[in-house]
XYZ file of C-alpha atoms in Angstrom:
623
model
C 80.686 59.698 205.383
C 82.182 63.024 206.507
C 84.299 65.342 204.336
C 87.653 66.267 205.921
C 89.516 69.532 205.339
C 92.626 69.136 203.129
C 95.589 71.475 203.509
C 98.464 69.175 202.401
C 99.250 66.106 200.297
C 98.289 63.603 203.069
C 95.046 65.507 203.464
C 94.317 65.276 199.747
C 94.846 61.542 199.851
C 92.218 61.208 202.575
C 89.488 63.082 200.738
C 86.277 61.023 200.867
C 87.671 58.461 203.353
C 87.409 58.098 207.141
C 90.680 56.238 207.580
C 94.237 57.046 206.511
C 95.609 54.918 203.660
C 97.942 52.072 204.414
C 101.628 53.004 204.655
C 101.034 56.740 204.676
C 102.619 57.274 208.077
C 105.657 55.000 207.357
C 106.858 55.010 203.666
C 105.609 54.444 200.163
C 107.868 51.526 199.156
C 106.256 48.337 197.873
C 107.055 45.402 200.153
C 108.749 42.389 198.511
C 106.754 39.172 198.394
C 109.587 36.722 197.562
C 112.720 35.766 199.487
C 115.587 33.353 198.706
C 117.096 31.096 201.346
C 120.044 28.741 201.134
C 118.229 25.870 202.813
C 115.270 25.675 200.438
C 113.756 27.369 197.391
C 111.764 30.526 196.947
C 109.155 31.363 199.585
C 106.151 33.586 199.057
C 105.942 35.741 202.135
C 102.234 36.297 201.631
C 101.249 32.762 200.664
C 103.784 30.929 202.781
C 106.137 28.029 201.887
C 105.038 25.794 199.059
C 106.375 23.403 196.443
C 109.001 24.883 194.025
C 109.537 23.730 190.445
C 112.699 22.019 189.192
C 113.751 25.120 187.210
C 113.434 27.293 190.291
C 115.558 24.888 192.333
C 118.200 24.808 189.533
C 118.306 28.597 189.357
C 118.625 28.844 193.139
C 121.500 26.338 193.065
C 123.338 28.375 190.397
C 122.905 31.560 192.384
C 124.939 30.057 195.188
C 128.045 30.481 192.963
C 128.725 34.213 192.295
C 130.560 33.590 188.944
C 128.122 31.162 187.349
C 127.309 33.502 184.434
C 130.967 33.921 183.361
C 131.619 30.174 183.699
C 128.594 29.237 181.592
C 129.592 31.770 178.922
C 133.175 30.400 178.805
C 131.878 26.822 178.361
C 129.644 27.830 175.448
C 132.228 30.063 173.683
C 134.416 27.263 172.115
C 131.364 25.540 170.650
C 129.906 28.724 169.169
C 130.828 29.214 165.473
C 132.549 32.491 164.624
C 130.305 34.888 162.760
C 132.165 36.587 159.870
C 131.870 40.322 159.790
C 130.059 41.728 156.805
C 131.262 44.713 154.861
C 128.290 46.699 156.101
C 129.432 46.206 159.698
C 132.749 47.968 158.981
C 131.088 51.093 157.575
C 129.728 53.642 160.083
C 125.992 53.799 160.350
C 125.737 57.348 159.020
C 127.697 56.412 155.869
C 125.939 53.196 154.816
C 124.213 52.998 151.458
C 121.291 50.643 150.848
C 121.657 47.979 148.165
C 118.706 49.400 146.279
C 118.938 53.179 146.701
C 115.616 55.027 146.699
C 115.006 57.848 144.258
C 115.380 60.573 146.886
C 118.895 59.262 147.660
C 120.059 58.218 144.184
C 118.924 61.413 142.438
C 119.457 63.871 145.272
C 119.996 67.447 143.988
C 119.701 66.320 140.335
C 117.465 68.521 138.217
C 116.643 68.212 134.512
C 116.283 71.666 132.968
C 114.602 72.312 129.629
C 114.060 75.553 127.746
C 110.843 76.256 125.891
C 108.085 78.728 125.145
C 104.332 78.935 124.753
C 102.199 81.161 122.539
C 99.820 83.633 124.166
C 96.992 85.463 122.373
C 97.144 89.269 122.406
C 94.072 91.412 121.805
C 93.633 95.095 120.982
C 97.197 95.561 119.726
C 97.804 96.829 116.194
C 101.448 95.676 116.059
C 101.004 92.066 117.252
C 98.290 89.455 117.656
C 100.253 86.847 119.639
C 103.261 86.725 121.936
C 105.866 84.023 122.662
C 106.803 83.749 126.324
C 110.021 81.948 127.271
C 110.030 79.514 130.238
C 112.557 77.288 132.007
C 111.150 73.883 132.958
C 112.831 72.131 135.934
C 112.095 68.458 136.639
C 113.322 67.306 140.086
C 114.209 63.622 139.841
C 114.367 63.039 143.585
C 110.588 63.239 143.978
C 109.228 63.584 140.404
C 108.033 67.175 140.835
C 107.916 69.842 138.142
C 108.433 73.594 138.321
C 108.536 76.441 135.810
C 110.063 79.910 135.845
C 109.826 82.738 133.345
C 112.828 85.061 132.955
C 112.012 88.680 133.718
C 112.039 91.173 130.840
C 112.638 94.844 131.547
C 109.499 96.999 131.282
C 107.422 94.112 129.936
C 104.388 94.928 132.100
C 103.796 91.204 132.711
C 104.187 89.611 136.163
C 107.089 87.222 135.587
C 109.276 84.964 137.722
C 107.900 81.736 139.196
C 105.390 80.475 136.640
C 104.447 77.071 138.113
C 105.045 75.989 141.690
C 106.946 72.797 142.276
C 104.600 69.791 142.501
C 103.725 66.594 140.690
C 101.911 67.484 137.481
C 99.401 64.952 136.061
C 99.403 64.109 132.362
C 96.751 65.481 130.058
C 95.162 62.051 129.545
C 95.083 61.370 133.299
C 97.437 58.346 133.134
C 99.989 59.094 135.838
C 102.240 62.104 136.187
C 104.634 63.854 133.831
C 108.108 62.301 133.904
C 111.451 62.487 132.066
C 110.067 60.417 129.161
C 107.689 63.239 128.257
C 110.458 65.749 127.458
C 112.402 65.814 124.173
C 113.909 68.733 122.286
C 111.619 69.721 119.438
C 108.458 68.167 120.958
C 105.536 69.673 122.842
C 104.177 68.954 126.307
C 100.804 70.018 127.689
C 100.523 71.180 131.291
C 97.087 72.122 132.606
C 95.711 72.775 129.127
C 98.637 74.938 127.962
C 101.013 73.580 125.331
C 104.760 74.256 125.638
C 107.332 73.798 122.874
C 110.650 72.342 124.117
C 113.570 73.993 122.296
C 116.651 72.863 124.259
C 118.190 71.666 127.517
C 121.337 72.228 129.563
C 124.529 70.141 129.503
C 123.711 67.994 132.547
C 120.321 67.056 131.138
C 121.833 66.067 127.810
C 124.531 64.018 129.584
C 121.916 62.277 131.743
C 119.890 61.204 128.722
C 122.992 60.031 126.838
C 124.116 57.932 129.824
C 120.754 56.178 129.771
C 120.875 55.607 125.990
C 118.124 58.098 125.125
C 118.342 60.623 122.303
C 117.092 63.930 123.685
C 117.246 65.694 120.297
C 119.083 68.743 118.995
C 118.566 72.253 120.330
C 116.375 74.582 118.327
C 116.659 78.383 118.097
C 114.293 80.403 120.260
C 111.377 81.955 118.406
C 111.029 85.738 118.569
C 107.683 87.469 118.117
C 107.161 90.886 116.572
C 107.291 92.688 119.902
C 110.639 91.127 120.818
C 112.083 92.083 117.454
C 110.905 95.664 117.768
C 112.060 95.822 121.396
C 115.516 94.665 120.400
C 115.741 97.223 117.631
C 114.607 99.936 120.015
C 117.291 99.068 122.561
C 119.950 98.995 119.854
C 118.848 102.426 118.668
C 118.968 103.773 122.239
C 122.557 102.557 122.615
C 123.542 104.146 119.297
C 124.320 100.836 117.641
C 122.072 101.555 114.628
C 123.189 104.481 112.462
C 120.594 107.054 111.571
C 119.334 106.976 107.983
C 119.995 109.852 105.604
C 116.330 110.679 105.391
C 115.985 110.837 109.165
C 119.152 112.940 109.437
C 117.869 115.397 106.781
C 114.489 115.615 108.482
C 116.137 116.293 111.819
C 118.356 119.025 110.380
C 115.396 120.601 108.542
C 113.369 120.595 111.776
C 116.177 122.328 113.660
C 116.313 125.069 111.031
C 112.546 125.481 111.153
C 112.517 126.117 114.912
C 115.583 128.337 114.756
C 118.068 125.984 116.452
C 121.617 125.790 115.051
C 122.793 122.396 113.866
C 124.843 120.226 116.262
C 128.573 120.797 115.962
C 131.237 118.104 115.622
C 132.016 118.085 119.334
C 128.415 117.322 120.203
C 128.292 114.573 117.602
C 131.533 113.104 118.955
C 130.171 113.219 122.476
C 126.916 111.510 121.506
C 128.652 108.744 119.574
C 131.567 108.070 121.965
C 130.159 108.815 125.405
C 131.479 106.392 128.067
C 134.040 104.963 125.646
C 137.501 105.095 127.218
C 140.833 103.719 125.996
C 142.912 102.301 128.813
C 146.696 101.967 128.611
C 149.335 100.878 131.105
C 152.605 102.813 131.080
C 155.725 103.530 133.103
C 158.180 106.385 133.550
C 161.802 105.938 134.613
C 162.677 108.769 136.973
C 166.445 109.228 136.680
C 166.696 111.970 139.264
C 168.234 111.469 142.693
C 166.303 108.852 144.673
C 164.109 108.301 141.608
C 162.689 104.972 140.499
C 160.302 103.531 137.925
C 156.695 104.700 138.307
C 153.785 102.842 136.765
C 150.720 104.655 135.404
C 147.227 103.912 134.140
C 146.323 106.242 131.234
C 142.658 106.885 130.359
C 141.924 108.417 126.965
C 138.304 109.651 126.655
C 137.023 109.369 123.107
C 134.091 111.684 123.878
C 136.252 114.840 124.026
C 139.866 113.681 123.304
C 141.011 114.304 126.869
C 143.492 112.259 128.848
C 143.905 111.317 132.496
C 146.994 109.728 134.086
C 146.859 107.989 137.472
C 149.681 106.391 139.390
C 149.453 102.632 139.979
C 150.812 102.351 143.497
C 151.942 98.981 144.769
C 151.116 97.797 148.235
C 153.206 99.404 150.997
C 154.976 101.604 148.453
C 155.236 104.467 150.919
C 153.915 107.023 148.430
C 150.968 109.392 148.772
C 147.528 107.788 148.701
C 146.067 110.043 145.956
C 146.714 108.491 142.535
C 146.237 111.510 140.243
C 149.387 112.287 138.257
C 147.763 114.353 135.477
C 144.238 115.658 135.872
C 141.816 115.009 133.019
C 142.345 117.469 130.226
C 143.848 117.866 126.751
C 147.368 116.472 126.430
C 149.616 118.288 123.945
C 152.730 116.904 122.298
C 154.684 120.103 122.985
C 153.988 121.961 126.205
C 155.159 125.461 127.028
C 154.273 128.125 129.568
C 153.130 131.443 128.125
C 154.821 134.286 129.957
C 152.383 136.784 128.452
C 148.772 135.755 128.982
C 147.509 137.805 126.031
C 149.961 136.367 123.511
C 148.601 133.837 120.993
C 150.669 130.670 120.564
C 150.064 127.322 118.880
C 148.587 124.525 120.928
C 151.517 122.191 120.139
C 149.492 119.342 118.643
C 146.873 117.391 120.531
C 147.384 113.702 121.221
C 144.877 111.668 119.201
C 144.065 107.925 119.406
C 146.334 107.143 116.460
C 149.294 108.611 118.414
C 148.946 106.119 121.267
C 150.495 102.778 120.405
C 151.804 100.033 122.665
C 155.600 99.973 122.596
C 155.952 103.696 121.826
C 156.386 106.599 124.219
C 154.565 109.905 124.717
C 155.772 113.206 126.094
C 154.006 114.220 129.314
C 155.413 117.644 130.196
C 158.981 116.612 129.548
C 158.643 113.097 130.892
C 159.085 110.092 128.621
C 156.181 107.758 129.400
C 156.332 104.342 127.697
C 153.118 102.464 126.894
C 153.571 98.737 127.498
C 150.025 97.263 127.573
C 146.317 98.012 126.976
C 143.012 96.375 127.870
C 140.743 94.233 125.653
C 138.390 97.076 124.680
C 141.306 99.193 123.506
C 142.714 96.318 121.437
C 139.306 95.739 119.851
C 138.864 99.485 119.100
C 142.212 99.778 117.309
C 141.637 96.526 115.416
C 138.204 97.540 114.118
C 138.746 101.227 113.314
C 142.482 101.454 112.531
C 143.466 97.843 111.763
C 146.263 98.027 114.358
C 147.111 95.053 116.562
C 148.200 96.520 119.869
C 149.014 93.106 121.396
C 152.000 92.553 119.088
C 154.265 95.153 120.707
C 153.397 94.303 124.295
C 156.357 94.861 126.617
C 157.164 92.583 129.542
C 157.871 94.859 132.497
C 158.114 92.186 135.167
C 161.114 92.944 137.298
C 163.859 90.369 137.491
C 164.511 88.900 140.939
C 167.047 90.896 142.878
C 170.365 89.117 143.217
C 172.127 90.183 146.375
C 175.897 89.966 146.283
C 177.129 88.292 149.427
C 180.546 89.287 150.707
C 182.935 86.520 151.589
C 183.984 86.448 155.239
C 187.530 87.634 155.992
C 190.216 84.969 156.354
C 190.937 83.508 159.742
C 193.684 85.374 161.586
C 194.770 82.360 163.624
C 193.274 83.499 166.925
C 190.672 81.073 168.199
C 188.753 78.677 166.003
C 187.496 79.662 162.534
C 183.882 79.078 163.671
C 184.212 81.600 166.495
C 185.775 84.165 164.171
C 182.982 83.659 161.629
C 180.253 84.184 164.244
C 181.952 87.451 165.239
C 181.485 88.610 161.647
C 177.813 87.577 161.549
C 176.531 88.772 164.931
C 177.036 91.827 167.067
C 176.661 89.695 170.177
C 178.351 86.411 169.218
C 177.115 83.124 170.610
C 179.056 79.884 171.086
C 179.152 77.587 168.109
C 176.440 74.917 168.303
C 177.665 71.372 168.636
C 176.001 68.165 167.498
C 174.901 66.843 170.878
C 173.407 63.638 169.454
C 176.706 62.823 167.750
C 178.627 63.552 170.936
C 176.332 61.319 173.015
C 176.619 58.375 170.597
C 180.296 58.604 169.653
C 181.731 60.008 172.868
C 184.938 58.207 173.846
C 185.607 56.772 170.374
C 189.255 56.947 169.267
C 190.182 55.630 165.826
C 193.910 55.206 165.329
C 195.938 54.794 162.128
C 199.670 54.180 161.806
C 201.489 56.317 159.248
C 204.987 57.006 157.975
C 206.530 60.144 156.576
C 207.152 60.059 152.823
C 208.873 63.385 152.161
C 211.854 61.748 150.412
C 214.366 62.589 153.156
C 216.489 59.568 154.178
C 216.526 60.568 157.856
C 212.684 60.606 157.980
C 212.064 57.159 156.470
C 212.196 55.408 159.826
C 209.799 57.800 161.590
C 206.386 56.389 162.563
C 203.264 58.301 163.573
C 199.849 57.552 165.053
C 196.957 59.528 163.575
C 194.088 59.571 166.104
C 190.646 60.635 164.875
C 187.867 61.499 167.340
C 184.516 61.161 165.501
C 182.446 62.811 168.241
C 184.032 66.236 167.583
C 185.722 65.576 164.179
C 189.070 66.473 165.680
C 192.388 64.919 164.697
C 195.626 64.474 166.632
C 199.034 63.179 165.464
C 201.587 61.566 167.784
C 205.097 60.422 166.858
C 206.219 56.996 168.070
C 209.652 57.177 169.750
C 212.277 55.319 167.724
C 215.625 54.599 169.318
C 218.613 56.401 167.779
C 216.398 58.129 165.205
C 217.383 61.591 166.265
C 213.740 62.679 166.702
C 211.908 63.126 169.950
C 208.673 61.146 170.241
C 205.428 62.610 171.539
C 202.867 65.123 170.268
C 203.390 66.010 166.602
C 200.077 67.903 166.125
C 197.760 68.771 168.959
C 194.155 67.645 169.000
C 192.108 70.047 166.859
C 190.129 70.356 163.663
C 192.739 70.193 160.915
C 192.116 71.560 157.443
C 192.641 69.149 154.560
C 194.594 71.051 151.881
C 193.267 68.745 149.122
C 189.552 69.390 149.798
C 189.625 72.752 151.594
C 187.541 71.288 154.428
C 188.288 69.747 157.799
C 189.584 66.207 157.892
C 186.781 63.648 158.181
C 186.855 59.896 158.613
C 186.297 59.348 154.881
C 189.667 61.004 154.197
C 191.528 58.451 156.346
C 191.993 54.892 155.122
C 194.920 52.516 154.666
C 196.985 53.346 151.604
C 196.206 57.062 151.319
C 198.574 59.959 151.957
C 197.432 62.961 153.962
C 199.198 66.272 154.411
C 199.364 67.398 158.040
C 201.610 70.242 159.186
C 203.026 70.442 155.652
C 204.305 66.877 155.959
C 203.015 63.980 153.814
C 201.980 61.052 155.993
C 201.112 57.735 154.344
C 198.729 55.508 156.337
C 200.082 51.944 156.401
C 197.684 50.223 158.795
C 194.887 50.660 161.364
C 194.173 49.072 164.728
C 191.519 46.391 165.300
C 188.979 48.717 166.900
C 189.203 51.134 163.962
C 188.668 48.323 161.434
C 185.648 47.012 163.347
C 184.209 50.522 163.594
C 184.448 51.003 159.822
C 183.100 47.529 159.029
C 180.039 48.163 161.196
C 179.080 51.067 158.882
C 179.377 49.653 155.339
C 176.987 52.217 153.829
C 179.227 55.134 154.846
C 182.586 53.464 154.183
C 182.336 51.087 151.164
C 186.045 50.179 151.303
C 185.297 48.430 154.635
C 182.348 46.435 153.199
C 183.388 42.882 152.133
C 180.407 42.499 149.781
C 181.118 45.796 148.020
C 184.792 44.922 147.628
C 183.912 41.449 146.288
C 181.512 42.900 143.717
C 184.333 45.016 142.304
C 186.179 41.771 141.460
C 183.370 40.119 139.445
C 185.373 40.570 136.277
C 188.107 38.315 137.727
C 185.866 35.214 137.695
C 187.528 33.887 134.500
C 191.003 33.944 136.033
C 192.181 30.390 136.960
C 194.030 31.643 140.049
C 190.731 32.864 141.542
C 189.413 29.266 141.641
C 192.378 27.698 143.420
C 191.596 26.328 146.875
C 195.072 27.267 148.116
C 194.171 30.939 147.794
C 195.795 33.897 146.111
C 198.431 36.248 147.434
C 197.154 39.818 148.181
C 199.858 41.428 146.034
C 199.057 39.061 143.154
C 195.362 39.892 143.571
C 196.103 43.602 143.153
C 198.115 42.899 139.994
C 195.319 40.826 138.434
C 192.732 43.482 139.372
C 194.892 46.217 137.842
C 195.166 44.240 134.596
C 191.354 44.155 134.413
C 191.037 47.899 135.105
C 190.021 47.532 138.771
C 191.897 49.764 141.214
C 192.126 48.174 144.646
C 193.363 50.239 147.564
C 195.226 48.735 150.496
C 192.235 49.107 152.823
C 190.044 47.053 150.456
C 192.681 44.305 150.389
C 192.693 44.266 154.193
C 188.897 43.993 154.185
C 189.040 41.007 151.779
C 191.684 39.310 153.936
C 189.555 39.766 157.064
C 186.425 38.387 155.384
C 187.710 35.748 152.929
C 191.257 35.177 154.135
C 193.039 32.016 155.246
C 196.544 31.124 156.334
C 198.952 28.982 154.343
C 200.991 26.239 156.092
C 203.842 28.720 156.280
C 201.590 31.231 158.073
C 201.235 33.703 155.188
C 197.695 35.153 154.809
C 196.010 34.674 151.408
C 192.566 35.399 149.948
C 190.314 32.386 149.252
C 189.132 33.035 145.687
C 186.083 30.692 145.475
C 184.553 32.150 148.646
C 185.127 35.687 147.349
C 183.415 34.931 144.030
C 180.430 33.365 145.760
C 179.986 36.500 147.903
C 180.088 38.673 144.765
């Protein structure tokens, strides 16, 4: 066997062989060994034709039909029972909850926290022989682990913080791990040979135990050792919360005299006792000068040296200077004056003291009357403890009332153009055309509702005049035309051109609700009584019963419920419309002419003489 040189992939494939592998010079596809023919079954190209099984012949026969899978599925579908969908199938997969939730899911992020301490032995200390160290015990219910942390104490010299890393802690007797049953307030628990006293727990832990019917016990006070007591007293003395004893004060004064130091004056004592104690008031000053306004201040009164500082409380975007100082910190006198002669001695004018500052009163700040209206909680507590003054009683509400702008009424219309155009000229410098209701115009375009009216001004020559009031609902315009009457002495034609007409009774433009049979309208200073309406107008009103109740047969019938006891209402021959109005008036029901027309159109019938009447039984059934 000879070794050939390889410089490419075909060369690598021929390493250790004298001949090239099969298919290398053509392709690398695997040749099929089976073929299907329509005349007979499957044929193995390598083994040649042979006997095929019955299943193979059946499959080959089905393959002759391209849609055999869909046909077989359709035949089996009617016989297959419908599987009901479970509730779990309707919930997304990432939101499903198992029937039996594991602990890591049921108690996720739930921690039981207990408070306790343990006693530690202290050697080589004359002031204490043991120390109590406080710990917080956290039990994580999701995995049954336990962790402890010790709160840090300032300058304790003990490494504090995480006391026990989170893990499963075995019991002292070796039977399992520590769990929630091992913790109760007032009991002890041993962890790795150290005994801890449980003194309390948080609100969630107590609620968790109560929900499970377990009494966790009452909280106990934390135990303080001698070092903690002395440390607390030391901190209180450093803050000046413990007054110095007479013996210590005498010893201190005697020591100062011995070394030649003068005793501390009252100012030093005041500074030491009241350092960083500041009274805070809120005040305002009404500036009555030209372009003046109300200014709000924050007043700081320093108890350490009886000085005062006043700062302006600027509101956002007030436009004033950014620096807030109104009066720099210094003594504030009740009477201020400028000494023209520097060497002349004058009185100081009285210094403002804490008892002079009271909420509700005013102080004099260089001729300005500044009113105190509020103070903070520390200031209220200071005055209550030392002076028995309640500063919250005289608190002043300085919230500004909402500004009420007086709007001028537009000038009256001068008769030129429409009132809408004149009003827009008063509202805009560049007036725009009045906006129209395009939807109303598209729906009601071409509608013309006509009413017949007569003039009722009491003049004998006008009794025979008849008018047609045309209302166009698309633009709310009204037109009046006079019907020509022969030998009346009046020319027929346009009585009032088509326009928006003002109704003198309502002060608004005439609308369709103002026009109905039986009413009297005033147009062009003439009273016109509507006596009837055309068929199209009646149908238009009846098609909108919610807007026009006098054109609703059901609404009109319900008004006559109280007439059910009248015998005339049950007669099959019907009742005359005029008689119906009389009976309704006797029962306190006011029927207008348009409602009578609506009842006649819905429940009317004709008598043998041709007179229309209202069928009472049908009307009562509709009511």
